[in-house]
Short mmCIF file of C-alpha atoms in Angstrom, two decimals:
data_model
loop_
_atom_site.label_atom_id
_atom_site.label_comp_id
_atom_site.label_asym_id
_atom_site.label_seq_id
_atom_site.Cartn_x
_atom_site.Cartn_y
_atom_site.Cartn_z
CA UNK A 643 0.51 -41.09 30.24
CA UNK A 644 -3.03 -41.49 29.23
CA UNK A 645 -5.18 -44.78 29.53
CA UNK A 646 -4.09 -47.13 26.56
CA UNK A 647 -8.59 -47.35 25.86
CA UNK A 648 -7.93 -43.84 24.97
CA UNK A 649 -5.99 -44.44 21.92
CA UNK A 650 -8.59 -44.11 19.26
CA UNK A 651 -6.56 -41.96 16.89
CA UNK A 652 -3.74 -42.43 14.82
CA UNK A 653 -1.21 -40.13 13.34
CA UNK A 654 -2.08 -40.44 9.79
CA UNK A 655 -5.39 -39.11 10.61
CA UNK A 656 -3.80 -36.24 12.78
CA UNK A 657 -1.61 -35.30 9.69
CA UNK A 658 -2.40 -36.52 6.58
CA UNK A 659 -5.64 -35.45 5.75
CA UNK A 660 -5.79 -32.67 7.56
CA UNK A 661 -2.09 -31.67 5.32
CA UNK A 662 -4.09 -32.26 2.34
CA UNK A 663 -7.65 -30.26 3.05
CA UNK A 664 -5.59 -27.17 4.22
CA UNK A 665 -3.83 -27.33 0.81
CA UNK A 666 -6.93 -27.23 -1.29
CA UNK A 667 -8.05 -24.71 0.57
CA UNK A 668 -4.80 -22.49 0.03
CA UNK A 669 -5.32 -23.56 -4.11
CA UNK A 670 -9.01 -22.18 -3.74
CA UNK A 671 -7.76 -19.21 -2.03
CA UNK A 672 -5.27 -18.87 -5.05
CA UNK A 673 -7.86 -19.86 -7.84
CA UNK A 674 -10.31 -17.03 -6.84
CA UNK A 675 -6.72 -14.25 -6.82
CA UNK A 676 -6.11 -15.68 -10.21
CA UNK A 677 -9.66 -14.58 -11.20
CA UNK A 678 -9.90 -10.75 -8.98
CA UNK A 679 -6.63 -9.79 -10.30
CA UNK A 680 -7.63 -10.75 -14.15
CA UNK A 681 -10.85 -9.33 -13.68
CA UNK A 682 -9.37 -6.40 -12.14
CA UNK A 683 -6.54 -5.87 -14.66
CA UNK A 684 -3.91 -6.45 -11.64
CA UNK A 685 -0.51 -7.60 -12.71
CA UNK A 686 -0.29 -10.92 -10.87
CA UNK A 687 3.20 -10.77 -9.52
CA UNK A 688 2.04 -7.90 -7.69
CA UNK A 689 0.46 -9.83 -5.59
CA UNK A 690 2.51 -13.01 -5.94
CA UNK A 691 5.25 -10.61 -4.51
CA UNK A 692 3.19 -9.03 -1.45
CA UNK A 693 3.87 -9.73 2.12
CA UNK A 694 2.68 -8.09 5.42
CA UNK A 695 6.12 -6.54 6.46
CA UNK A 696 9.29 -5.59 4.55
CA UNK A 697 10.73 -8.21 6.47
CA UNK A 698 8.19 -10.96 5.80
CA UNK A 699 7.84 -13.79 3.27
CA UNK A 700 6.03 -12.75 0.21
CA UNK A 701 3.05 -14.69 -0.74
CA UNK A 702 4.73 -17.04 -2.91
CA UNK A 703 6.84 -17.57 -0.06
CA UNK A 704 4.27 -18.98 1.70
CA UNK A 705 3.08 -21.20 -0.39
CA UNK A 706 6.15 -22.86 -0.73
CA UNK A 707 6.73 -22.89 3.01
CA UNK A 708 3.47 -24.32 3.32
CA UNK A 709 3.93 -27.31 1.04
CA UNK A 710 7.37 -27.63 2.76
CA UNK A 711 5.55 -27.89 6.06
CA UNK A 712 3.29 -30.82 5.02
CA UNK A 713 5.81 -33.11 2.72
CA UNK A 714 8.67 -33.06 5.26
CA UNK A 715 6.32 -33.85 8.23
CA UNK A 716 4.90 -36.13 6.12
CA UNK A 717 7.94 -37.59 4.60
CA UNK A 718 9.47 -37.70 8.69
CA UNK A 719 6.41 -39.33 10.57
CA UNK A 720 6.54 -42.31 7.27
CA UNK A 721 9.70 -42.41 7.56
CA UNK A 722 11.15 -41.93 3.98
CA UNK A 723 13.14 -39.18 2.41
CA UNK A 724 11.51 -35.89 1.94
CA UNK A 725 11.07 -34.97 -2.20
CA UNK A 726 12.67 -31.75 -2.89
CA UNK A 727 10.77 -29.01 -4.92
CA UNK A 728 12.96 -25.95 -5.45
CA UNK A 729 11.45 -22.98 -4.88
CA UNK A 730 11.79 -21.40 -8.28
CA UNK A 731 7.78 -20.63 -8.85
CA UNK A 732 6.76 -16.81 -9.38
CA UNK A 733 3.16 -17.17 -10.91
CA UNK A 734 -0.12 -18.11 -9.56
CA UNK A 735 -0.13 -21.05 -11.96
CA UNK A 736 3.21 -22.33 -11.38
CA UNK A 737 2.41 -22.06 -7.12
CA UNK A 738 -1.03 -23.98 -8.30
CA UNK A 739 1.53 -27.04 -9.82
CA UNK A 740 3.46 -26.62 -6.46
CA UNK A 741 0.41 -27.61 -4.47
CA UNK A 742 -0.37 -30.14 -7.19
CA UNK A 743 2.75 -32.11 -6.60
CA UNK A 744 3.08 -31.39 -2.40
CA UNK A 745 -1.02 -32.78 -2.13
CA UNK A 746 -0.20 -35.68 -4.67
CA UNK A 747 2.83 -36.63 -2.67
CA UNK A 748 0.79 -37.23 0.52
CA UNK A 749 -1.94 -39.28 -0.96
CA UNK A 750 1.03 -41.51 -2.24
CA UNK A 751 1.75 -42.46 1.46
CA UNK A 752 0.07 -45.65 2.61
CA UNK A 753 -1.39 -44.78 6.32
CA UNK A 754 0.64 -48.26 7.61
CA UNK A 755 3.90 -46.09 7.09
CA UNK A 756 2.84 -43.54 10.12
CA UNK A 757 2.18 -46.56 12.92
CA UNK A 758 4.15 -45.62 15.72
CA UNK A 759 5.13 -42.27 14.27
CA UNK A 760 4.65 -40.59 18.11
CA UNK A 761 7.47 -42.47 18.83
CA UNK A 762 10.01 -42.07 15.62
CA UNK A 763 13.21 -39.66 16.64
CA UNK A 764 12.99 -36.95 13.77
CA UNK A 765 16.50 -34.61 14.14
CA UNK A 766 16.10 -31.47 12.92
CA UNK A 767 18.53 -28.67 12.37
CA UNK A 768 17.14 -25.89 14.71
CA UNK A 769 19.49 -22.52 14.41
CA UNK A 770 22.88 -24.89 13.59
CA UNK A 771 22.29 -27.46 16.40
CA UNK A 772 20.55 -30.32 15.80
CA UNK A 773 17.98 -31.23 17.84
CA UNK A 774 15.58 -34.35 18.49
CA UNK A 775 11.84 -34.26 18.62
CA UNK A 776 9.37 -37.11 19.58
CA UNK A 777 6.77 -37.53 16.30
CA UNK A 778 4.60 -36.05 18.87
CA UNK A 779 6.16 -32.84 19.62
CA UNK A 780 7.10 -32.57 15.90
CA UNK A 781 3.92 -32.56 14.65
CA UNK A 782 1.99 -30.70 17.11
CA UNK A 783 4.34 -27.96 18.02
CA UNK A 784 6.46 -27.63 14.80
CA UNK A 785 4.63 -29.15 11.78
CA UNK A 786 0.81 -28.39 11.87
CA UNK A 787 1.14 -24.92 13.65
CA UNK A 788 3.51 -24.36 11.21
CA UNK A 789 1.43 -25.50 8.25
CA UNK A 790 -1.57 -23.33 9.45
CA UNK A 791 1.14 -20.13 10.11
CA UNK A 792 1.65 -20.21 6.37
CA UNK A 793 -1.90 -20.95 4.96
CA UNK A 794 -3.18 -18.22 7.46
CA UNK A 795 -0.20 -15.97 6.25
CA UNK A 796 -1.10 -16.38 2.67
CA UNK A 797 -4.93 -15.57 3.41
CA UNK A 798 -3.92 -12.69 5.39
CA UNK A 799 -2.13 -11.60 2.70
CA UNK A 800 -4.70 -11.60 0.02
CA UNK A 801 -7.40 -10.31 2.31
CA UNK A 802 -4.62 -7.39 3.12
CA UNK A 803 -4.46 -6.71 -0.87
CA UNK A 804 -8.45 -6.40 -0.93
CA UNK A 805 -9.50 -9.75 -2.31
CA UNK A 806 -13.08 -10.59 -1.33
CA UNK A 807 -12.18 -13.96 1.03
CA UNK A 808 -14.04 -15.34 4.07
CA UNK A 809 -13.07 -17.70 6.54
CA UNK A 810 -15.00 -20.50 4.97
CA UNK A 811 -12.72 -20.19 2.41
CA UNK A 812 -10.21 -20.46 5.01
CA UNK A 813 -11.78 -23.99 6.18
CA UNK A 814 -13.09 -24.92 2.98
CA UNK A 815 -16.66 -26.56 1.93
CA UNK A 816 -18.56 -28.94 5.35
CA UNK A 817 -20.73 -30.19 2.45
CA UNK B 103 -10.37 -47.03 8.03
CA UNK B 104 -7.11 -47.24 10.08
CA UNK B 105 -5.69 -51.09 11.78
CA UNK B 106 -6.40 -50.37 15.41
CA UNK B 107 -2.95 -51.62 16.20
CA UNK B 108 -1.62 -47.89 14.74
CA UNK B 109 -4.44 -46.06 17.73
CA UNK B 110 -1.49 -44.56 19.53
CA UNK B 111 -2.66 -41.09 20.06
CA UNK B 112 -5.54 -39.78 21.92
CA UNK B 113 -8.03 -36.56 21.43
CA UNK B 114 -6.55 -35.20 24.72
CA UNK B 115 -3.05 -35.40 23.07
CA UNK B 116 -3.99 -34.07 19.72
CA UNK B 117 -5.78 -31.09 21.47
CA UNK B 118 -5.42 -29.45 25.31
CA UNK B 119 -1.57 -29.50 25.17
CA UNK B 120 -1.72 -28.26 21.53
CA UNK B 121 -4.31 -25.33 22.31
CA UNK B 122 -2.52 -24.40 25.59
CA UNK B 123 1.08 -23.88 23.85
CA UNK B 124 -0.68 -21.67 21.19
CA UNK B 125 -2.53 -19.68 23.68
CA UNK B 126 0.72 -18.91 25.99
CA UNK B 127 2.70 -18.18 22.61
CA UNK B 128 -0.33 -16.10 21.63
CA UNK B 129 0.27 -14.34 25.58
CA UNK B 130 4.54 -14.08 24.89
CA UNK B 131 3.29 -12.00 21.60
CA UNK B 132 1.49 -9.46 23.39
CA UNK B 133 3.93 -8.77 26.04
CA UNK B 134 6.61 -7.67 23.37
CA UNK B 135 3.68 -5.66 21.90
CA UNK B 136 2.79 -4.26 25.54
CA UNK B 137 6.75 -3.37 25.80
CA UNK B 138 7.18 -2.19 22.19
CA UNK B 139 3.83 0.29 22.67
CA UNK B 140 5.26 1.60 26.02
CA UNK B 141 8.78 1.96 24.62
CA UNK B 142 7.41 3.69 21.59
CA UNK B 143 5.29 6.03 23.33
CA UNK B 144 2.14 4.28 20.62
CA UNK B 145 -1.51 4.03 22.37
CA UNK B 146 -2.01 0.59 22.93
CA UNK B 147 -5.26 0.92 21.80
CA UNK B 148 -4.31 1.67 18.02
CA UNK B 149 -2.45 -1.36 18.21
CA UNK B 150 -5.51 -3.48 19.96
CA UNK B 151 -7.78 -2.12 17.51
CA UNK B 152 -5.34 -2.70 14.40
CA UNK B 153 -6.44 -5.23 11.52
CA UNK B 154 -4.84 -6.25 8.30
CA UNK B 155 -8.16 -5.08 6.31
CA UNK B 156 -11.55 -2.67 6.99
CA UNK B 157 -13.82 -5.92 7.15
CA UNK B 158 -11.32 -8.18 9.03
CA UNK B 159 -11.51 -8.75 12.98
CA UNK B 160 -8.92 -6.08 15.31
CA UNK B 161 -6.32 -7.95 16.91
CA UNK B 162 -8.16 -7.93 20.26
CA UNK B 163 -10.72 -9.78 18.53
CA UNK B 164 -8.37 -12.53 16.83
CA UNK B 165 -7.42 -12.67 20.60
CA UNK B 166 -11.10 -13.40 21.75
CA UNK B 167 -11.66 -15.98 19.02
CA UNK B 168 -8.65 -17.55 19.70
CA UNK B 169 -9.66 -18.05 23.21
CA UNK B 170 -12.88 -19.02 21.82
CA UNK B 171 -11.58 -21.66 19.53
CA UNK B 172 -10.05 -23.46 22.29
CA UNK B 173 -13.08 -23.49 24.88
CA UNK B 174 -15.67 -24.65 22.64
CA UNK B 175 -13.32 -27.73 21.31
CA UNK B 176 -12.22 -28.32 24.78
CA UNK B 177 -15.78 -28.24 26.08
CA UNK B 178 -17.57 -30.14 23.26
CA UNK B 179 -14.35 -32.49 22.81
CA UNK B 180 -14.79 -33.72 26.99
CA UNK B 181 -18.70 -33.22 26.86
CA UNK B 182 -19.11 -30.36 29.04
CA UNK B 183 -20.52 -26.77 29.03
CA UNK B 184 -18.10 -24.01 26.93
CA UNK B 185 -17.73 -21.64 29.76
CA UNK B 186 -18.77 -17.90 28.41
CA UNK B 187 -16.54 -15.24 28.31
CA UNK B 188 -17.68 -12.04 27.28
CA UNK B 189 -16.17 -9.79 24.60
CA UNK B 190 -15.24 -7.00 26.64
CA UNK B 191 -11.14 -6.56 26.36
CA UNK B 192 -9.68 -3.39 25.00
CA UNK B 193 -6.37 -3.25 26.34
CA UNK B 194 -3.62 -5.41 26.73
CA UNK B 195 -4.04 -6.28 29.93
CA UNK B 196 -7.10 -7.30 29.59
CA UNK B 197 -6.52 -9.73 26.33
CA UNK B 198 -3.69 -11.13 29.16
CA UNK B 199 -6.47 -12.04 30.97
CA UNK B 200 -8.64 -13.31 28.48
CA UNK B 201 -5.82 -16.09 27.99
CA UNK B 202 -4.99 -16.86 31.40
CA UNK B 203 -8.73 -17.28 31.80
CA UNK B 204 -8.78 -19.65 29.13
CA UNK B 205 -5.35 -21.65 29.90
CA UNK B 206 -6.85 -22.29 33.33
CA UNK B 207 -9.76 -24.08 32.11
CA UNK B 208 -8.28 -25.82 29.44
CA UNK B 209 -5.59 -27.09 32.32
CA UNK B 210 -9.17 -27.94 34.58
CA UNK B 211 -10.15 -30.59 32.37
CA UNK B 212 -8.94 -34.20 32.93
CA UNK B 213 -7.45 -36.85 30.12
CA UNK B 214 -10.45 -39.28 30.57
CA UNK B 215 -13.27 -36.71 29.47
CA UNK B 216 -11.67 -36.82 26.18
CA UNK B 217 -12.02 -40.94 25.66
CA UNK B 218 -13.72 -41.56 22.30
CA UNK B 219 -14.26 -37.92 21.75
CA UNK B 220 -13.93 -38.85 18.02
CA UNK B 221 -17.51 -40.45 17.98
CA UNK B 222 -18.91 -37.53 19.50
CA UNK B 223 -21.31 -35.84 17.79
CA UNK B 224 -20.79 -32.35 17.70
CA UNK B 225 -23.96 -29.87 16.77
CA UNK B 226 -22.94 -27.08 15.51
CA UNK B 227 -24.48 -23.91 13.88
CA UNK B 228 -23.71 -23.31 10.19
CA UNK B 229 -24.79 -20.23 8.90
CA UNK B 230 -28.25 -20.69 11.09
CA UNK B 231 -28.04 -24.56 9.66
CA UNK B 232 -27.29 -27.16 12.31
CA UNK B 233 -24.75 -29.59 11.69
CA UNK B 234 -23.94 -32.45 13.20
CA UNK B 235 -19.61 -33.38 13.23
CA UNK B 236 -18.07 -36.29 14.68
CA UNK B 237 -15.44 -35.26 17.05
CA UNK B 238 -12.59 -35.82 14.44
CA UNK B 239 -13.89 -33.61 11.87
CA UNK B 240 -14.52 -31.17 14.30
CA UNK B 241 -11.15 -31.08 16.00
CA UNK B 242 -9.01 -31.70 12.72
CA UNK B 243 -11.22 -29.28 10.24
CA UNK B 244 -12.53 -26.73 12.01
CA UNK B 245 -11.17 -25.83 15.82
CA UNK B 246 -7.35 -26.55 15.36
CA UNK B 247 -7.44 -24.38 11.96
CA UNK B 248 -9.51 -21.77 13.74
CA UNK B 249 -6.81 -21.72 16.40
CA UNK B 250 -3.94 -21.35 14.37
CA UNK B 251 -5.95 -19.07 12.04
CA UNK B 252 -6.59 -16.42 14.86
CA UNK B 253 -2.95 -16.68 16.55
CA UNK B 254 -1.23 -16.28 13.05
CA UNK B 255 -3.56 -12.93 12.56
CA UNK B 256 -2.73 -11.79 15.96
CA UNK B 257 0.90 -12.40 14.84
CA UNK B 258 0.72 -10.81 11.44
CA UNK B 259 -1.11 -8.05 12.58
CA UNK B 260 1.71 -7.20 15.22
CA UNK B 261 3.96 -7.38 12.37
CA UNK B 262 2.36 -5.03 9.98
CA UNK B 263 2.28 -2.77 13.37
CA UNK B 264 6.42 -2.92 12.89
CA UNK B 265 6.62 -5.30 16.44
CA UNK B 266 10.15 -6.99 16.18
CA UNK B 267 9.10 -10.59 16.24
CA UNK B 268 10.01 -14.00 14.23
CA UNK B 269 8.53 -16.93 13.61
CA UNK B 270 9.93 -18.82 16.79
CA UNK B 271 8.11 -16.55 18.49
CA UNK B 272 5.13 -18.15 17.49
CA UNK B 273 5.95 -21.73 17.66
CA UNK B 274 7.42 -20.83 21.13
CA UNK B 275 10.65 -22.79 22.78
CA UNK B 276 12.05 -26.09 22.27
CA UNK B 277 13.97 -26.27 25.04
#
């Protein structure tokens, strides 16, 4: 157990804001697809549609399991219930609104809701047996690698389809 | 800026354990790609060299900047020297290495170095630019992302490859 004088951050800053950058990112990453595969003359559910392995998500995919990752982490580690968004979108537009709503969410959350959070039991169904995680070990080892798996996977896709992206769009603007 | 009743998380917390469980998922990965290869009769080397576009890094160098990502947080994070590890590795075994390598200093490095690693400030090199971060922004905007950024490639490169893996693979065991 670490020295209590070491406790200089809090989990609102470990999650929140870093939930909500990643997703503007991803809706930059999306806004500049939107504009190759016009420019191009690329029907966009070609792409909305594309994955990595026959067995993979498809892009959309990802950004809905992206936006799942942040809300229900966030939703868990505050304490209230998570806001369902069914996954019904299938153009770049309609996966824009999905981020919309999932970043609009999060700012809703007052940062006193996540005091303590480290210590909150969150259950979660893992394979048909539930299981109990510490905030800590939910939001380091299931929620933000998660988050990052999707983002990545979504970038990877594009980039794999021949859009022209770099990692800074990755990690959006240090301005 | 957050009541300092909610500080109940520390920079050690939020980054060693986090980076170490990536990297030895990141290691799991490759020894079901090592056994797939040899099983297959494939030359590991078209796998190590494989990437999910012509200008995007091979998997073996996803692996590098992975182990990359974690030294130079860990190093700048606890105010110490990022220990230099060439870019030599073209095989398997040597990418094992790579991440052992890095695991063990990552495990070297005691709790306290990280106190108030948030008010660090962090000089880095933007595009021949220097920047200065505080430890925060650095940790929670540009290393963790990069981390999970270069594991997920690893991971969806081994997946366009055809390697039989899931997503638990990457988030590793909850046991």
């Amino acid at each position: 157990m670490a020295n209590p004088a070491q406790y200089d951050l809090t989990y609102y800053q470990a999650s929140i804001p870093v939930f909500i950058r990643a997703l503007n990112n991803l809706s930059a990453l999306l806004r500049k697809a939107v504009a190759f595969t016009a420019e191009q003359g690329i029907d966009e559910s070609q792409w909305v549609n594309a994955r990595l392995a026959p067995d993979m998500f498809s892009l959309a995919r990802q950004v809905q399991s992206a936006s799942d990752a942040a809300k229900s982490c966030a939703a868990r580690l505050s304490g209230g219930e998570i806001p369902s968004f069914p996954d019904t979108e299938t153009t770049f537009a309609q996966l824009q609104q999905r981020i919309d709503k999932t970043i609009a969410y999060l700012n809703s959350l007052p940062q006193d809701l996540f005091a303590h959070a480290g210590e909150r039991p969150i259950v979660m169904n893992m394979r048909g047996t539930a299981k109990t995680f510490s905030g800590y070990d939910y939001l380091f080892r299931l929620a933000l690698p998660n988050l990052f798996f999707h983002i990545t996977t979504a970038y990877d896709i594009l980039r794999n389809q021949g859009l022209a992206i770099g990692k800074s769009d990755y990690l959006g603007s240090f301005e």
